[in-house]
mmCIF file of C-alpha atoms in Angstrom:
data_model
loop_
_atom_site.group_PDB
_atom_site.id
_atom_site.type_symbol
_atom_site.label_atom_id
_atom_site.label_comp_id
_atom_site.label_asym_id
_atom_site.label_seq_id
_atom_site.Cartn_x
_atom_site.Cartn_y
_atom_site.Cartn_z
ATOM 1 C CA MET A 600 185.511 -61.902 -148.455
ATOM 2 C CA THR A 601 185.849 -63.044 -144.847
ATOM 3 C CA ALA A 602 184.215 -60.737 -142.316
ATOM 4 C CA LEU A 603 186.789 -58.969 -140.148
ATOM 5 C CA TYR A 604 186.640 -58.679 -136.372
ATOM 6 C CA PRO A 605 187.142 -55.023 -135.426
ATOM 7 C CA LEU A 606 189.444 -54.229 -132.510
ATOM 8 C CA PHE A 607 191.693 -51.485 -131.174
ATOM 9 C CA ALA A 608 195.137 -52.781 -130.167
ATOM 10 C CA ASP A 609 197.197 -51.487 -127.234
ATOM 11 C CA LEU A 610 200.724 -51.465 -128.660
ATOM 12 C CA ASP A 611 202.320 -49.223 -126.045
ATOM 13 C CA GLY A 612 205.877 -50.510 -125.540
ATOM 14 C CA ARG A 613 205.251 -53.584 -127.665
ATOM 15 C CA PRO A 614 207.600 -54.472 -130.550
ATOM 16 C CA VAL A 615 206.194 -53.962 -134.044
ATOM 17 C CA LEU A 616 208.201 -54.811 -137.160
ATOM 18 C CA ILE A 617 207.947 -52.859 -140.396
ATOM 19 C CA VAL A 618 209.680 -54.383 -143.417
ATOM 20 C CA GLY A 619 210.552 -51.656 -145.909
ATOM 21 C CA GLY A 620 212.082 -48.219 -145.598
ATOM 22 C CA GLY A 621 210.205 -46.084 -148.133
ATOM 23 C CA THR A 622 207.477 -43.460 -147.877
ATOM 24 C CA VAL A 623 204.750 -46.015 -147.082
ATOM 25 C CA ALA A 624 206.863 -47.467 -144.284
ATOM 26 C CA GLU A 625 207.432 -43.915 -143.018
ATOM 27 C CA ARG A 626 203.677 -43.272 -142.892
ATOM 28 C CA LYS A 627 203.007 -46.519 -141.043
ATOM 29 C CA THR A 628 205.872 -45.848 -138.632
ATOM 30 C CA ARG A 629 204.545 -42.385 -137.756
ATOM 31 C CA ALA A 630 201.159 -43.808 -136.788
ATOM 32 C CA LEU A 631 202.742 -46.577 -134.695
ATOM 33 C CA LEU A 632 205.087 -44.177 -132.897
ATOM 34 C CA ASN A 633 202.081 -42.038 -132.010
ATOM 35 C CA CYS A 634 200.635 -45.140 -130.307
ATOM 36 C CA GLY A 635 203.806 -45.740 -128.296
ATOM 37 C CA ALA A 636 204.851 -48.900 -130.150
ATOM 38 C CA ALA A 637 208.481 -50.048 -130.039
ATOM 39 C CA VAL A 638 209.011 -49.869 -133.793
ATOM 40 C CA ARG A 639 211.732 -51.757 -135.640
ATOM 41 C CA VAL A 640 212.201 -50.920 -139.326
ATOM 42 C CA GLY A 641 214.014 -53.483 -141.421
ATOM 43 C CA ALA A 642 215.378 -52.262 -144.764
ATOM 44 C CA PRO A 643 218.680 -51.615 -146.540
ATOM 45 C CA ARG A 644 217.826 -47.898 -146.857
ATOM 46 C CA LEU A 645 215.504 -45.502 -145.055
ATOM 47 C CA THR A 646 213.786 -42.261 -145.951
ATOM 48 C CA ARG A 647 215.191 -39.081 -144.440
ATOM 49 C CA ALA A 648 212.497 -38.997 -141.756
ATOM 50 C CA LEU A 649 213.053 -42.632 -140.796
ATOM 51 C CA ARG A 650 216.815 -42.010 -140.546
ATOM 52 C CA ALA A 651 216.172 -39.021 -138.309
ATOM 53 C CA TRP A 652 213.845 -41.013 -136.033
ATOM 54 C CA ALA A 653 216.443 -43.787 -135.817
ATOM 55 C CA ALA A 654 219.138 -41.258 -134.900
ATOM 56 C CA GLU A 655 216.848 -39.856 -132.185
ATOM 57 C CA GLY A 656 216.322 -43.327 -130.781
ATOM 58 C CA ARG A 657 212.617 -43.355 -131.589
ATOM 59 C CA LEU A 658 212.944 -46.555 -133.633
ATOM 60 C CA ALA A 659 215.430 -49.340 -134.219
ATOM 61 C CA HIS A 660 216.862 -49.765 -137.717
ATOM 62 C CA LEU A 661 217.506 -53.348 -138.824
ATOM 63 C CA ALA A 662 219.834 -52.714 -141.734
ATOM 64 C CA GLY A 663 220.238 -54.963 -144.730
ATOM 65 C CA PRO A 664 218.029 -57.435 -146.632
ATOM 66 C CA TYR A 665 215.117 -59.096 -144.895
ATOM 67 C CA HIS A 666 215.565 -62.246 -142.835
ATOM 68 C CA GLU A 667 213.119 -64.081 -140.611
ATOM 69 C CA GLY A 668 215.024 -63.326 -137.411
ATOM 70 C CA TRP A 669 213.586 -59.823 -137.545
ATOM 71 C CA LEU A 670 210.206 -61.216 -136.488
ATOM 72 C CA GLU A 671 211.517 -62.360 -133.115
ATOM 73 C CA SER A 672 209.247 -61.051 -130.293
ATOM 74 C CA ALA A 673 207.137 -58.933 -132.673
ATOM 75 C CA TRP A 674 203.450 -58.484 -131.832
ATOM 76 C CA LEU A 675 202.530 -57.183 -135.277
ATOM 77 C CA VAL A 676 204.247 -57.087 -138.647
ATOM 78 C CA ILE A 677 203.695 -54.695 -141.530
ATOM 79 C CA ALA A 678 205.197 -55.486 -144.929
ATOM 80 C CA ALA A 679 205.610 -52.224 -146.837
ATOM 81 C CA THR A 680 207.886 -53.084 -149.744
ATOM 82 C CA ASP A 681 207.135 -52.908 -153.472
ATOM 83 C CA ASP A 682 208.167 -56.572 -153.901
ATOM 84 C CA ARG A 683 205.068 -58.804 -153.641
ATOM 85 C CA ALA A 684 207.133 -61.977 -153.423
ATOM 86 C CA LEU A 685 209.059 -60.541 -150.474
ATOM 87 C CA ASN A 686 205.843 -59.372 -148.847
ATOM 88 C CA ALA A 687 204.457 -62.903 -149.230
ATOM 89 C CA ARG A 688 207.558 -64.312 -147.509
ATOM 90 C CA VAL A 689 207.097 -61.908 -144.611
ATOM 91 C CA LYS A 690 203.435 -62.877 -144.286
ATOM 92 C CA ALA A 691 204.221 -66.621 -144.397
ATOM 93 C CA ALA A 692 206.893 -66.248 -141.708
ATOM 94 C CA ALA A 693 204.478 -64.245 -139.543
ATOM 95 C CA ASP A 694 201.762 -66.878 -139.958
ATOM 96 C CA ALA A 695 204.192 -69.594 -138.879
ATOM 97 C CA ARG A 696 204.808 -67.638 -135.651
ATOM 98 C CA ARG A 697 201.117 -66.729 -135.123
ATOM 99 C CA ILE A 698 201.880 -63.040 -135.576
ATOM 100 C CA LEU A 699 199.272 -60.835 -137.229
ATOM 101 C CA ALA A 700 200.607 -59.292 -140.431
ATOM 102 C CA ASN A 701 199.461 -56.557 -142.782
ATOM 103 C CA VAL A 702 200.732 -56.288 -146.333
ATOM 104 C CA VAL A 703 200.099 -52.733 -147.465
ATOM 105 C CA ASP A 704 197.494 -52.507 -150.255
ATOM 106 C CA ASP A 705 197.265 -56.301 -150.508
ATOM 107 C CA PRO A 706 194.316 -57.638 -148.473
ATOM 108 C CA GLU A 707 194.721 -61.142 -149.897
ATOM 109 C CA LEU A 708 198.094 -61.444 -148.156
ATOM 110 C CA SER A 709 197.032 -59.699 -144.936
ATOM 111 C CA SER A 710 195.746 -61.192 -141.694
ATOM 112 C CA PHE A 711 194.624 -57.762 -140.464
ATOM 113 C CA GLN A 712 193.630 -54.527 -142.143
ATOM 114 C CA VAL A 713 194.488 -50.977 -141.114
ATOM 115 C CA PRO A 714 191.273 -48.907 -141.285
ATOM 116 C CA ALA A 715 190.794 -45.343 -142.451
ATOM 117 C CA ILE A 716 190.868 -43.172 -139.325
ATOM 118 C CA VAL A 717 189.085 -40.061 -138.117
ATOM 119 C CA ASP A 718 191.340 -38.889 -135.292
ATOM 120 C CA ARG A 719 189.817 -36.947 -132.406
ATOM 121 C CA ALA A 720 192.206 -38.366 -129.814
ATOM 122 C CA PRO A 721 191.450 -40.021 -127.503
ATOM 123 C CA LEU A 722 188.321 -40.580 -129.616
ATOM 124 C CA THR A 723 189.117 -42.636 -132.709
ATOM 125 C CA ILE A 724 186.639 -43.482 -135.450
ATOM 126 C CA ALA A 725 187.708 -46.306 -137.750
ATOM 127 C CA ILE A 726 186.205 -47.234 -141.136
ATOM 128 C CA SER A 727 187.004 -50.444 -142.969
ATOM 129 C CA SER A 728 185.657 -52.211 -146.018
ATOM 130 C CA GLY A 729 187.548 -55.378 -145.129
ATOM 131 C CA GLY A 730 189.932 -54.646 -147.971
ATOM 132 C CA ALA A 731 187.185 -54.813 -150.601
ATOM 133 C CA ALA A 732 186.869 -51.078 -151.273
ATOM 134 C CA PRO A 733 189.651 -49.046 -149.594
ATOM 135 C CA VAL A 734 188.952 -45.980 -151.730
ATOM 136 C CA LEU A 735 185.335 -45.968 -150.524
ATOM 137 C CA ALA A 736 186.538 -46.217 -146.917
ATOM 138 C CA ARG A 737 188.812 -43.213 -147.468
ATOM 139 C CA ARG A 738 185.974 -41.233 -149.055
ATOM 140 C CA LEU A 739 183.762 -41.974 -146.051
ATOM 141 C CA ARG A 740 186.561 -40.848 -143.754
ATOM 142 C CA GLU A 741 186.799 -37.556 -145.632
ATOM 143 C CA ARG A 742 183.077 -36.969 -145.173
ATOM 144 C CA MET A 743 183.174 -37.928 -141.523
ATOM 145 C CA GLU A 744 186.039 -35.512 -140.862
ATOM 146 C CA ALA A 745 183.568 -32.717 -141.526
ATOM 147 C CA LEU A 746 180.832 -34.281 -139.387
ATOM 148 C CA PHE A 747 182.758 -34.682 -136.133
ATOM 149 C CA ASP A 748 183.645 -31.544 -134.230
ATOM 150 C CA PRO A 749 187.406 -31.156 -133.611
ATOM 151 C CA ALA A 750 186.530 -30.274 -129.988
ATOM 152 C CA LEU A 751 185.253 -33.819 -129.369
ATOM 153 C CA GLY A 752 188.761 -34.971 -128.482
ATOM 154 C CA ALA A 753 189.042 -32.383 -125.715
ATOM 155 C CA LEU A 754 185.530 -33.299 -124.554
ATOM 156 C CA ALA A 755 186.457 -36.987 -124.371
ATOM 157 C CA ARG A 756 189.587 -36.176 -122.336
ATOM 158 C CA LEU A 757 187.602 -33.966 -119.960
ATOM 159 C CA ALA A 758 184.946 -36.655 -119.486
ATOM 160 C CA GLY A 759 187.657 -39.230 -118.827
ATOM 161 C CA ASP A 760 189.379 -37.024 -116.251
ATOM 162 C CA HIS A 761 186.098 -36.651 -114.321
ATOM 163 C CA ARG A 762 184.648 -40.098 -114.885
ATOM 164 C CA ALA A 763 185.023 -41.207 -111.253
ATOM 165 C CA ALA A 764 183.545 -37.941 -109.959
ATOM 166 C CA ILE A 765 180.602 -38.237 -112.355
ATOM 167 C CA ARG A 766 179.916 -41.795 -111.191
ATOM 168 C CA THR A 767 180.022 -40.664 -107.556
ATOM 169 C CA ALA A 768 177.765 -37.648 -108.133
ATOM 170 C CA CYS A 769 175.326 -39.630 -110.280
ATOM 171 C CA PRO A 770 175.189 -43.199 -108.895
ATOM 172 C CA ASP A 771 171.854 -43.836 -110.617
ATOM 173 C CA HIS A 772 172.260 -45.023 -114.202
ATOM 174 C CA GLY A 773 169.496 -42.768 -115.517
ATOM 175 C CA ALA A 774 170.884 -39.683 -113.769
ATOM 176 C CA ARG A 775 174.349 -40.467 -115.075
ATOM 177 C CA ARG A 776 173.050 -40.796 -118.611
ATOM 178 C CA ARG A 777 171.256 -37.453 -118.328
ATOM 179 C CA PHE A 778 174.457 -35.868 -117.039
ATOM 180 C CA TYR A 779 176.404 -37.171 -120.035
ATOM 181 C CA ASP A 780 173.673 -35.964 -122.391
ATOM 182 C CA TRP A 781 174.077 -32.497 -120.869
ATOM 183 C CA LEU A 782 177.875 -32.743 -121.059
ATOM 184 C CA HIS A 783 177.890 -33.775 -124.711
ATOM 185 C CA ASP A 784 175.223 -31.354 -125.926
ATOM 186 C CA GLY A 785 175.479 -28.359 -123.598
ATOM 187 C CA PRO A 786 177.758 -25.427 -122.790
ATOM 188 C CA VAL A 787 180.897 -27.462 -122.068
ATOM 189 C CA LEU A 788 181.338 -28.460 -125.723
ATOM 190 C CA ALA A 789 180.663 -24.871 -126.831
ATOM 191 C CA GLN A 790 183.374 -23.598 -124.489
ATOM 192 C CA LEU A 791 185.864 -26.183 -125.706
ATOM 193 C CA ARG A 792 185.015 -25.269 -129.285
ATOM 194 C CA ALA A 793 185.756 -21.638 -128.431
ATOM 195 C CA GLY A 794 189.181 -22.580 -127.052
ATOM 196 C CA GLU A 795 188.221 -22.072 -123.387
ATOM 197 C CA PRO A 796 189.183 -25.343 -121.644
ATOM 198 C CA ALA A 797 189.452 -23.754 -118.168
ATOM 199 C CA ALA A 798 185.923 -22.329 -118.459
ATOM 200 C CA ALA A 799 184.644 -25.714 -119.709
ATOM 201 C CA GLU A 800 186.099 -27.468 -116.671
ATOM 202 C CA ARG A 801 184.598 -24.893 -114.292
ATOM 203 C CA THR A 802 181.193 -25.408 -115.914
ATOM 204 C CA LEU A 803 181.481 -29.178 -115.565
ATOM 205 C CA ARG A 804 182.528 -28.942 -111.906
ATOM 206 C CA ALA A 805 179.678 -26.546 -111.107
ATOM 207 C CA ARG A 806 177.196 -28.971 -112.644
ATOM 208 C CA LEU A 807 178.719 -31.846 -110.668
ATOM 209 C CA ASP A 808 178.403 -29.895 -107.426
ATOM 210 C CA GLY A 809 174.675 -29.513 -108.080
ATOM 211 C CA ALA A 810 174.062 -32.969 -109.530
ATOM 212 C CA GLY A 811 172.453 -34.220 -106.333
ATOM 213 C CA GLU A 812 169.817 -31.488 -106.548
ATOM 214 C CA GLU A 813 168.574 -32.602 -109.954
ATOM 215 C CA SER A 814 164.931 -33.630 -109.988
ATOM 216 C CA PRO A 815 164.198 -36.732 -112.056
ATOM 217 C CA PRO A 816 162.639 -35.919 -115.418
ATOM 218 C CA ALA A 817 159.135 -36.973 -116.307
ATOM 219 C CA HIS A 818 158.653 -40.115 -118.329
ATOM 220 C CA ARG A 819 158.764 -39.421 -122.041
ATOM 221 C CA LEU A 820 157.239 -41.360 -124.902
ATOM 222 C CA ASP A 821 158.727 -40.812 -128.362
ATOM 223 C CA TRP A 822 156.916 -42.049 -131.441
ATOM 224 C CA ILE A 823 158.684 -43.487 -134.465
ATOM 225 C CA ASP A 824 155.615 -44.125 -136.556
ATOM 226 C CA PRO A 825 155.749 -45.158 -139.290
ATOM 227 C CA CYS A 826 159.213 -46.658 -139.037
ATOM 228 C CA PRO A 827 160.881 -47.528 -142.369
ATOM 229 C CA ALA A 828 161.745 -51.167 -142.898
ATOM 230 C CA ASP A 829 165.094 -50.140 -144.410
ATOM 231 C CA PRO A 830 167.358 -48.817 -141.616
ATOM 232 C CA GLY A 831 169.127 -46.683 -144.206
ATOM 233 C CA GLN A 832 165.935 -44.624 -144.527
ATOM 234 C CA LEU A 833 165.794 -43.675 -140.834
ATOM 235 C CA THR A 834 166.153 -39.938 -140.309
ATOM 236 C CA LEU A 835 168.797 -38.491 -138.000
ATOM 237 C CA HIS A 836 165.990 -37.565 -135.605
ATOM 238 C CA GLN A 837 164.695 -41.141 -135.545
ATOM 239 C CA LEU A 838 168.211 -42.481 -134.960
ATOM 240 C CA ARG A 839 168.631 -40.088 -132.035
ATOM 241 C CA LEU A 840 165.333 -41.290 -130.522
ATOM 242 C CA LEU A 841 166.483 -44.899 -130.845
ATOM 243 C CA ASN A 842 169.754 -44.110 -129.093
ATOM 244 C CA GLU A 843 168.087 -42.171 -126.274
ATOM 245 C CA ALA A 844 165.387 -44.741 -125.467
ATOM 246 C CA ASP A 845 165.623 -46.766 -122.254
ATOM 247 C CA VAL A 846 162.793 -49.008 -123.487
ATOM 248 C CA LEU A 847 161.832 -50.006 -127.031
ATOM 249 C CA VAL A 848 158.168 -50.916 -127.504
ATOM 250 C CA HIS A 849 157.574 -52.222 -131.005
ATOM 251 C CA ASP A 850 155.198 -54.260 -133.080
ATOM 252 C CA ALA A 851 156.065 -57.537 -134.785
ATOM 253 C CA GLY A 852 156.759 -55.818 -138.096
ATOM 254 C CA VAL A 853 159.838 -53.949 -136.861
ATOM 255 C CA GLY A 854 162.886 -55.930 -137.915
ATOM 256 C CA GLU A 855 166.165 -56.597 -136.141
ATOM 257 C CA ALA A 856 168.008 -54.390 -138.653
ATOM 258 C CA VAL A 857 166.232 -51.369 -137.144
ATOM 259 C CA LEU A 858 166.198 -52.518 -133.517
ATOM 260 C CA SER A 859 169.944 -53.224 -133.579
ATOM 261 C CA LEU A 860 170.590 -49.511 -134.099
ATOM 262 C CA ALA A 861 169.235 -48.721 -130.621
ATOM 263 C CA ARG A 862 171.220 -48.797 -127.401
ATOM 264 C CA ARG A 863 172.385 -52.302 -126.585
ATOM 265 C CA ASP A 864 171.193 -52.005 -122.986
ATOM 266 C CA ALA A 865 167.684 -50.837 -123.949
ATOM 267 C CA ASP A 866 164.846 -53.051 -122.737
ATOM 268 C CA ARG A 867 162.787 -54.479 -125.623
ATOM 269 C CA ARG A 868 159.058 -55.150 -125.429
ATOM 270 C CA LEU A 869 156.809 -56.523 -128.157
ATOM 271 C CA LEU A 870 153.437 -54.771 -128.301
ATOM 272 C CA ASP A 871 150.332 -56.843 -129.005
ATOM 273 C CA ALA A 872 148.731 -56.060 -132.335
ATOM 274 C CA GLY A 873 145.389 -55.214 -130.693
ATOM 275 C CA ALA A 874 146.894 -52.401 -128.663
ATOM 276 C CA TRP A 875 147.207 -50.219 -131.765
ATOM 277 C CA GLU A 876 143.422 -50.078 -132.059
ATOM 278 C CA ASP A 877 143.136 -47.804 -128.998
ATOM 279 C CA PRO A 878 145.512 -44.895 -129.653
ATOM 280 C CA GLY A 879 143.773 -42.638 -127.120
ATOM 281 C CA THR A 880 144.933 -44.655 -124.108
ATOM 282 C CA LEU A 881 147.989 -46.269 -125.681
ATOM 283 C CA ARG A 882 150.435 -43.735 -124.246
ATOM 284 C CA ASP A 883 149.339 -44.191 -120.643
ATOM 285 C CA LYS A 884 149.256 -47.963 -120.982
ATOM 286 C CA ILE A 885 152.784 -48.120 -122.357
ATOM 287 C CA LEU A 886 154.252 -45.785 -119.741
ATOM 288 C CA ALA A 887 152.567 -47.706 -116.955
ATOM 289 C CA ARG A 888 153.788 -50.987 -118.385
ATOM 290 C CA CYS A 889 157.364 -49.673 -118.590
ATOM 291 C CA ALA A 890 157.414 -47.934 -115.183
ATOM 292 C CA GLY A 891 160.710 -48.357 -113.396
ATOM 293 C CA ARG A 892 162.589 -49.400 -116.518
ATOM 294 C CA GLY A 893 163.744 -45.967 -117.616
ATOM 295 C CA ASN A 894 162.527 -42.471 -118.309
ATOM 296 C CA THR A 895 162.484 -42.578 -122.099
ATOM 297 C CA VAL A 896 160.388 -44.974 -124.169
ATOM 298 C CA ALA A 897 160.458 -45.300 -127.947
ATOM 299 C CA LEU A 898 157.315 -46.637 -129.589
ATOM 300 C CA ILE A 899 158.112 -48.084 -132.995
ATOM 301 C CA SER A 900 155.672 -49.336 -135.597
ATOM 302 C CA GLN A 901 155.882 -50.464 -139.191
ATOM 303 C CA PRO A 902 153.326 -49.190 -141.716
ATOM 304 C CA ALA A 903 150.616 -51.720 -142.415
#
């Protein structure tokens, strides 16, 4: 199957057409309304909820059988009928107008897929199998629902509200990263989890007021040795070290599959094979070599 390009679309105020008025169309409409889309539902009949939303002015009902004029000015089209031939007609008409179209549960007819979603608004985690295994994507979503704290949404909103102040208080990239590490792992999240948003904001502001007094941390060298060749065998601790590292120092045996899991802005340095023969002074040599490039260095080696 063709690899899909993942993206998040801003549909606020933009027309989106849904062809079909049943329960599937209702589910798709609810998600689009939550994104602020200007939804038009074309169908002879609508579910009770869709009729209510139309009566409230939340969507426009295009009554009657489908015709191509419904696609006029649409940014996206979703075909949600139980008639595959009709869905194919909708897709063909959308293609002719260069409009992306999704045919529900029919990836062969779709030009975009709707992923399984873990919603921690404004944080959204999307999982897609490219239409190959939608049940697997849903199962992964169910597992991830339990992994991601419901308070993360409130944390993301709080961080967004104070983003400019954080940048002003921590102009240095390293200091700003340390501040966000504290914000994501420290007392603010615990207070949000406890349902105390006012206390969480006071804690954040107090930390911002003292951000200029922070002393820079000492350089740190983390060892990932031995590093598995299969990235799927990395432990959660090793993944965290990869994501925290400002500099990656690795030998030639460490593959791109592992290195790609690190921060994209991390500096990469290949270590000469002979350096591993002097482990007693290796730490000092690496830290000296990486001075000025960040406070955290990950040393990665493959087993011989």
